[in-house]
Tab-separated table of C-alpha atoms in Angstrom:
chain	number	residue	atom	x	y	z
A	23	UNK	CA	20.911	-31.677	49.482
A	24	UNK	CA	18.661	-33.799	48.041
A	25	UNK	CA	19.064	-34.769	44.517
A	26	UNK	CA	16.901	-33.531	41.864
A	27	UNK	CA	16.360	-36.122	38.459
A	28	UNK	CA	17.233	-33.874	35.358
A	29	UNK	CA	13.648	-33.262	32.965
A	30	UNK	CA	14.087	-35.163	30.182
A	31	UNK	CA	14.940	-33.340	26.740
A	32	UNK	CA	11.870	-32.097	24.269
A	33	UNK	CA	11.434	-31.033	20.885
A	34	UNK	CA	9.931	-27.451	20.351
A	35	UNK	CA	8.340	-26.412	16.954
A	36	UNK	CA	11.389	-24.044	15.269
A	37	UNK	CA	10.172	-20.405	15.019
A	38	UNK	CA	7.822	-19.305	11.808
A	39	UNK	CA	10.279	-17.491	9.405
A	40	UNK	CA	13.416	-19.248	11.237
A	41	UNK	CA	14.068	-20.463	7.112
A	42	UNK	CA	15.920	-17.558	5.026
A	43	UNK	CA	13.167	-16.792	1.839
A	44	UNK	CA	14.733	-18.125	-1.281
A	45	UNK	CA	14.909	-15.321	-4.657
A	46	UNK	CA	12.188	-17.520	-6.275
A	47	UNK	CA	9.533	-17.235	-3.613
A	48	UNK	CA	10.581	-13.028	-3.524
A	49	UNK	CA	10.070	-12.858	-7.356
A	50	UNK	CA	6.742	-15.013	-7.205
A	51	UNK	CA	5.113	-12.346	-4.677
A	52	UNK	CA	6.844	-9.391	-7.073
A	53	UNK	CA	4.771	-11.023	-9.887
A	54	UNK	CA	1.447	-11.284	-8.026
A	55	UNK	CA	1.674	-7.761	-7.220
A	56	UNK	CA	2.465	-7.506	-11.171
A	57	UNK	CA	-0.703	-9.103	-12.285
A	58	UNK	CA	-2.817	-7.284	-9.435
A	59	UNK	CA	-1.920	-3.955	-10.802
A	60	UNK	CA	-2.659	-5.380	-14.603
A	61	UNK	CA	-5.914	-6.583	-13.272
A	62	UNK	CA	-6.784	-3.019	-12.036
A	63	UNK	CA	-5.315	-1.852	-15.338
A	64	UNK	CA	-8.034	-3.666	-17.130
A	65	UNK	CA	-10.681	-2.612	-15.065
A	66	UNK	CA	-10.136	0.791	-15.361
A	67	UNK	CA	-9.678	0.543	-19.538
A	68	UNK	CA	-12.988	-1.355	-19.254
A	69	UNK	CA	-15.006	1.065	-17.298
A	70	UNK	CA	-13.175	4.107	-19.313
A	71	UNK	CA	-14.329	2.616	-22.687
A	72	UNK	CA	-17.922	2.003	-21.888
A	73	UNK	CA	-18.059	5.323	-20.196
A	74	UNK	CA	-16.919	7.153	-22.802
A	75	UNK	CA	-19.067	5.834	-25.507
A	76	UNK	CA	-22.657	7.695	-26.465
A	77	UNK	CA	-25.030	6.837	-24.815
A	78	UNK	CA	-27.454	4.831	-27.072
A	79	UNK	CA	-24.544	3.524	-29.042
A	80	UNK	CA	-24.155	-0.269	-27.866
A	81	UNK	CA	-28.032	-0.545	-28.490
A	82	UNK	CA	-28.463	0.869	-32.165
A	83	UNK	CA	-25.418	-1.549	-33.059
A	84	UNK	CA	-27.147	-4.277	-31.774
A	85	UNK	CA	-30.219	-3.045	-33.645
A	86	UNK	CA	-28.409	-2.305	-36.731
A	87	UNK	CA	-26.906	-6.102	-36.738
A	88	UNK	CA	-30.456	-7.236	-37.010
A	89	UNK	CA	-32.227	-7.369	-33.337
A	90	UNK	CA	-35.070	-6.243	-32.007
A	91	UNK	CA	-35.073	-2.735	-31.009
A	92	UNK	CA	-36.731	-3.786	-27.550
A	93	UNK	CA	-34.331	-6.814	-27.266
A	94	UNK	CA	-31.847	-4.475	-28.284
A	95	UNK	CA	-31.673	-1.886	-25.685
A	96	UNK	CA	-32.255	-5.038	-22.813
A	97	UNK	CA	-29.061	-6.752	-24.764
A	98	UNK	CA	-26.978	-3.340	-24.595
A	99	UNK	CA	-27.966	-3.231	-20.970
A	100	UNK	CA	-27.137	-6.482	-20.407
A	101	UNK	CA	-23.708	-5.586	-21.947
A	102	UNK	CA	-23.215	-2.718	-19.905
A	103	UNK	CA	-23.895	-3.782	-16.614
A	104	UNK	CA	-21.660	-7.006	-17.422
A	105	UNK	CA	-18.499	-4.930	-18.072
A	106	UNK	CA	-18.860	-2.944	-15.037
A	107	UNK	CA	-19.330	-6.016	-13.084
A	108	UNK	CA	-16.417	-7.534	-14.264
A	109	UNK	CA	-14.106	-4.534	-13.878
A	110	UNK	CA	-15.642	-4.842	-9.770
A	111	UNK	CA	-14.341	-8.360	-9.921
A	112	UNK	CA	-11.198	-7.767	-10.977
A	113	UNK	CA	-10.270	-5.006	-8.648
A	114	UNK	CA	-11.291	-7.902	-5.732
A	115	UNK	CA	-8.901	-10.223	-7.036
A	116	UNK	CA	-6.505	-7.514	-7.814
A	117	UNK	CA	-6.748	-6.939	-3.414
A	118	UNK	CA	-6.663	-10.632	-3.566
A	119	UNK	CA	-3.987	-11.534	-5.238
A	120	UNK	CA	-1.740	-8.585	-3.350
A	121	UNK	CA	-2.584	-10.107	0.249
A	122	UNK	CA	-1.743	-13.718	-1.739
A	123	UNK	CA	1.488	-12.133	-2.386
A	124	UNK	CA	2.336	-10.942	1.261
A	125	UNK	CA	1.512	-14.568	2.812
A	126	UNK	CA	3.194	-15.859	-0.001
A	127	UNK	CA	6.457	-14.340	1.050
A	128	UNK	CA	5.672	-15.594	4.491
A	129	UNK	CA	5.832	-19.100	3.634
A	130	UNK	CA	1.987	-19.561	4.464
A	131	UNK	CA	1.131	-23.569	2.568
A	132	UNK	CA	-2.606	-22.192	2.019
A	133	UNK	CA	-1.265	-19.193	-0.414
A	134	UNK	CA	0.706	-21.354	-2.543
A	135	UNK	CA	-1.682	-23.889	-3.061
A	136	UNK	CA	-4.397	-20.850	-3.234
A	137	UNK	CA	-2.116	-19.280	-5.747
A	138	UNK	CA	-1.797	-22.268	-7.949
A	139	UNK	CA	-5.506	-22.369	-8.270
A	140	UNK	CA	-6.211	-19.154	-9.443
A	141	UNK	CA	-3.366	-18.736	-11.670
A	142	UNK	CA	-4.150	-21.782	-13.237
A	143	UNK	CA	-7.593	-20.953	-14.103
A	144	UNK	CA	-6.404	-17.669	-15.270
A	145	UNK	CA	-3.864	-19.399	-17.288
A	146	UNK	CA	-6.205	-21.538	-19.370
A	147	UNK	CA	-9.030	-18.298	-19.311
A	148	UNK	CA	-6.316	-15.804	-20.714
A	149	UNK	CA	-4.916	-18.396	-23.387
A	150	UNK	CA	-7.716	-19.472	-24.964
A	151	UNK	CA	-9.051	-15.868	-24.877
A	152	UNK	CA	-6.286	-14.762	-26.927
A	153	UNK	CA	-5.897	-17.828	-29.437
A	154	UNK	CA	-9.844	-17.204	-30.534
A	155	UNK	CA	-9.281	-13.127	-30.856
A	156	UNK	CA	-5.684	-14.359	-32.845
A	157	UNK	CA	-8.176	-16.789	-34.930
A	158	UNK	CA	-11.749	-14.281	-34.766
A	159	UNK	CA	-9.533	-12.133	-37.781
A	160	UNK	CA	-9.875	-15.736	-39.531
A	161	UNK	CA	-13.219	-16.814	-39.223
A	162	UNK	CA	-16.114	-15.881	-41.569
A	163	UNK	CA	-19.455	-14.071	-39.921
A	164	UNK	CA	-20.925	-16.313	-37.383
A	165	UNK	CA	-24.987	-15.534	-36.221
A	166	UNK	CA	-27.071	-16.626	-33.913
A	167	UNK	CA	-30.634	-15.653	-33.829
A	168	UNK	CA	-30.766	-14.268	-37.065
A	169	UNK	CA	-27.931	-11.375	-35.547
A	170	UNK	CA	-24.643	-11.004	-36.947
A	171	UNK	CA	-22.269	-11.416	-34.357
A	172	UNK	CA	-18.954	-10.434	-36.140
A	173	UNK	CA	-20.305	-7.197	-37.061
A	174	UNK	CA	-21.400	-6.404	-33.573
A	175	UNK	CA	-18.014	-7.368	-32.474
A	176	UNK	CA	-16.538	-5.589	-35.270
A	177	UNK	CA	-18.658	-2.296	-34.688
A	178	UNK	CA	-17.825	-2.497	-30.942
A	179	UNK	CA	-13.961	-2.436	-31.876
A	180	UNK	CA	-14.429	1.144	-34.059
A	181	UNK	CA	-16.435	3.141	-31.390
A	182	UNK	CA	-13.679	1.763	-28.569
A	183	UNK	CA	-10.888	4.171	-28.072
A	184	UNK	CA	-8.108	3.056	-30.486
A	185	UNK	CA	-5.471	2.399	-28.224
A	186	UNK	CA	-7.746	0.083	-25.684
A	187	UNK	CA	-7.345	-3.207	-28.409
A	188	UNK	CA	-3.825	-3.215	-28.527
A	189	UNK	CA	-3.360	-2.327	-24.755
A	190	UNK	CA	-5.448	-4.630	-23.623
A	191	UNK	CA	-3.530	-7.445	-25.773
A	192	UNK	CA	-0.571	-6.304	-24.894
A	193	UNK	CA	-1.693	-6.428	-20.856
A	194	UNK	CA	-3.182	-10.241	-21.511
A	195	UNK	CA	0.450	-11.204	-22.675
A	196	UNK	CA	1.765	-9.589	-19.509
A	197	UNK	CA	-0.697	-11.119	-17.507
A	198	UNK	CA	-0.465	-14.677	-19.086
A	199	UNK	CA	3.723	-14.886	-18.793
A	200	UNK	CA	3.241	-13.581	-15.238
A	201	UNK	CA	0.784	-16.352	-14.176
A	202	UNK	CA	3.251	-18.808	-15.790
A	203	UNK	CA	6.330	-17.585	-14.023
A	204	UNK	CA	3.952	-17.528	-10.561
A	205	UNK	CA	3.222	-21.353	-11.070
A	206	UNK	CA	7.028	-22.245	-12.188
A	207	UNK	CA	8.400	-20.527	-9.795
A	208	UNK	CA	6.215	-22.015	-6.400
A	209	UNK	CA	7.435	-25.217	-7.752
A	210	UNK	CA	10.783	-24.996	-7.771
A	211	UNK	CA	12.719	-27.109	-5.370
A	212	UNK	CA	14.232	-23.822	-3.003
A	213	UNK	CA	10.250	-22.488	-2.798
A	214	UNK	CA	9.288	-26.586	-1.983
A	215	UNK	CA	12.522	-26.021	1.293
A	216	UNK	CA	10.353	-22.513	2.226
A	217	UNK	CA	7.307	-23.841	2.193
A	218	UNK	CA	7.687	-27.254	3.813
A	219	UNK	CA	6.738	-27.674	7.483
A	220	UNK	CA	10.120	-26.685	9.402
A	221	UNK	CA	11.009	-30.035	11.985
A	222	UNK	CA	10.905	-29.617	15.648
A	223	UNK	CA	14.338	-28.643	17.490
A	224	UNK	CA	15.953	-30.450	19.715
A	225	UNK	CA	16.242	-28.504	23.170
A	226	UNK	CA	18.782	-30.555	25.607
A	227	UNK	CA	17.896	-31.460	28.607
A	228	UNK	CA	18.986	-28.844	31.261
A	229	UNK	CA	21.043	-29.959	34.122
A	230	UNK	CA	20.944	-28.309	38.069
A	231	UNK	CA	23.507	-26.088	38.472
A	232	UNK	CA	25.442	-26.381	42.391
């Protein structure tokens, strides 16, 4: 029997998901799934209070604020079709943000980082958004182009349903701690274990059997 040399030994990737999912990167994906259904929240408030307003409205309190009655109605248009839009971009990040949360819990590098990003831009968006509505109580009327833009805003606020101000404050709180805990929590040193690229295994090298 002739003798047969042993293969040498060789390292083999370990298997995706071998590494048990720490509570951190579990609570992370619960809180994306959080601020996707906020996000759809606020897009369904937005298209509800625009809807529900006369129609006409948003141009004669542009027109009553001072502007043009032509530039008026193309300024209340403008207005309109902005809102909508927006509410359509937040339902897509709303679908985002879920399948961020499923590859999240998978340990997948590219939603992390991805993750970061957006919540950080959210982060700053939503906190200086709400420090210059905490501060717009504060500050005098402001114009531009001979319009008075506190009244508009002001006029806006009475014709929206009444409960659609303090909702939607109360929904950019939500969103803004949930962001926060999303970014704290992807950092923490048992999400850094997950995420990190598991080492090769060591398989022995196998042996003929007689």
């Amino acid at each position: 029997m002739s003798y047969t040399p042993p293969p040498s030994g060789y390292l083999v990737p370990a298997a995706p998901g071998s590494t048990p999912r720490p509570a951190t990167v579990s609570v992370s994906a619960l809180l994306l799934y959080v601020i996707s259904a906020i996000l759809l929240l606020s897009a369904a408030i937005s298209v509800y209070t625009f809807s529900s307003m006369p129609e006409g409205l948003i141009e004669d309190i542009y027109r009553d604020a001072g502007m043009d009655a032509s530039l008026a109605e193309s300024t209340a248009t403008i207005a309109t079709v902005t809102a909508y839009v927006t509410a359509a971009l937040y339902v897509a990040l709303a679908v985002f943000f879920v399948v961020l949360g499923l590859f999240v819990n998978k340990g997948k590098q590219w939603a992390r980082i991805t993750t970061w990003v957006l919540t950080g831009i959210g982060l700053c968006c939503i906190g200086f958004g709400l420090v210059f509505q905490g501060l717009g109580s504060g500050l005098g009327s402001s114009s531009a182009g001979g319009i008075d833009q506190k009244e508009v805003t002001d006029r806006l606020a009475e014709v929206a349903p009444a409960w659609s101000v303090a909702v939607g404050t109360v929904l950019n709180v939500v969103l803004l701690l949930s962001m926060l805990g999303v970014i704290i929590m992807l950092a923490l040193p048992p999400s850094n274990a997950y995420f990190r690229k598991p080492a090769p295994e060591w398989t022995p090298p196998a042996y003929p059997t007689v």
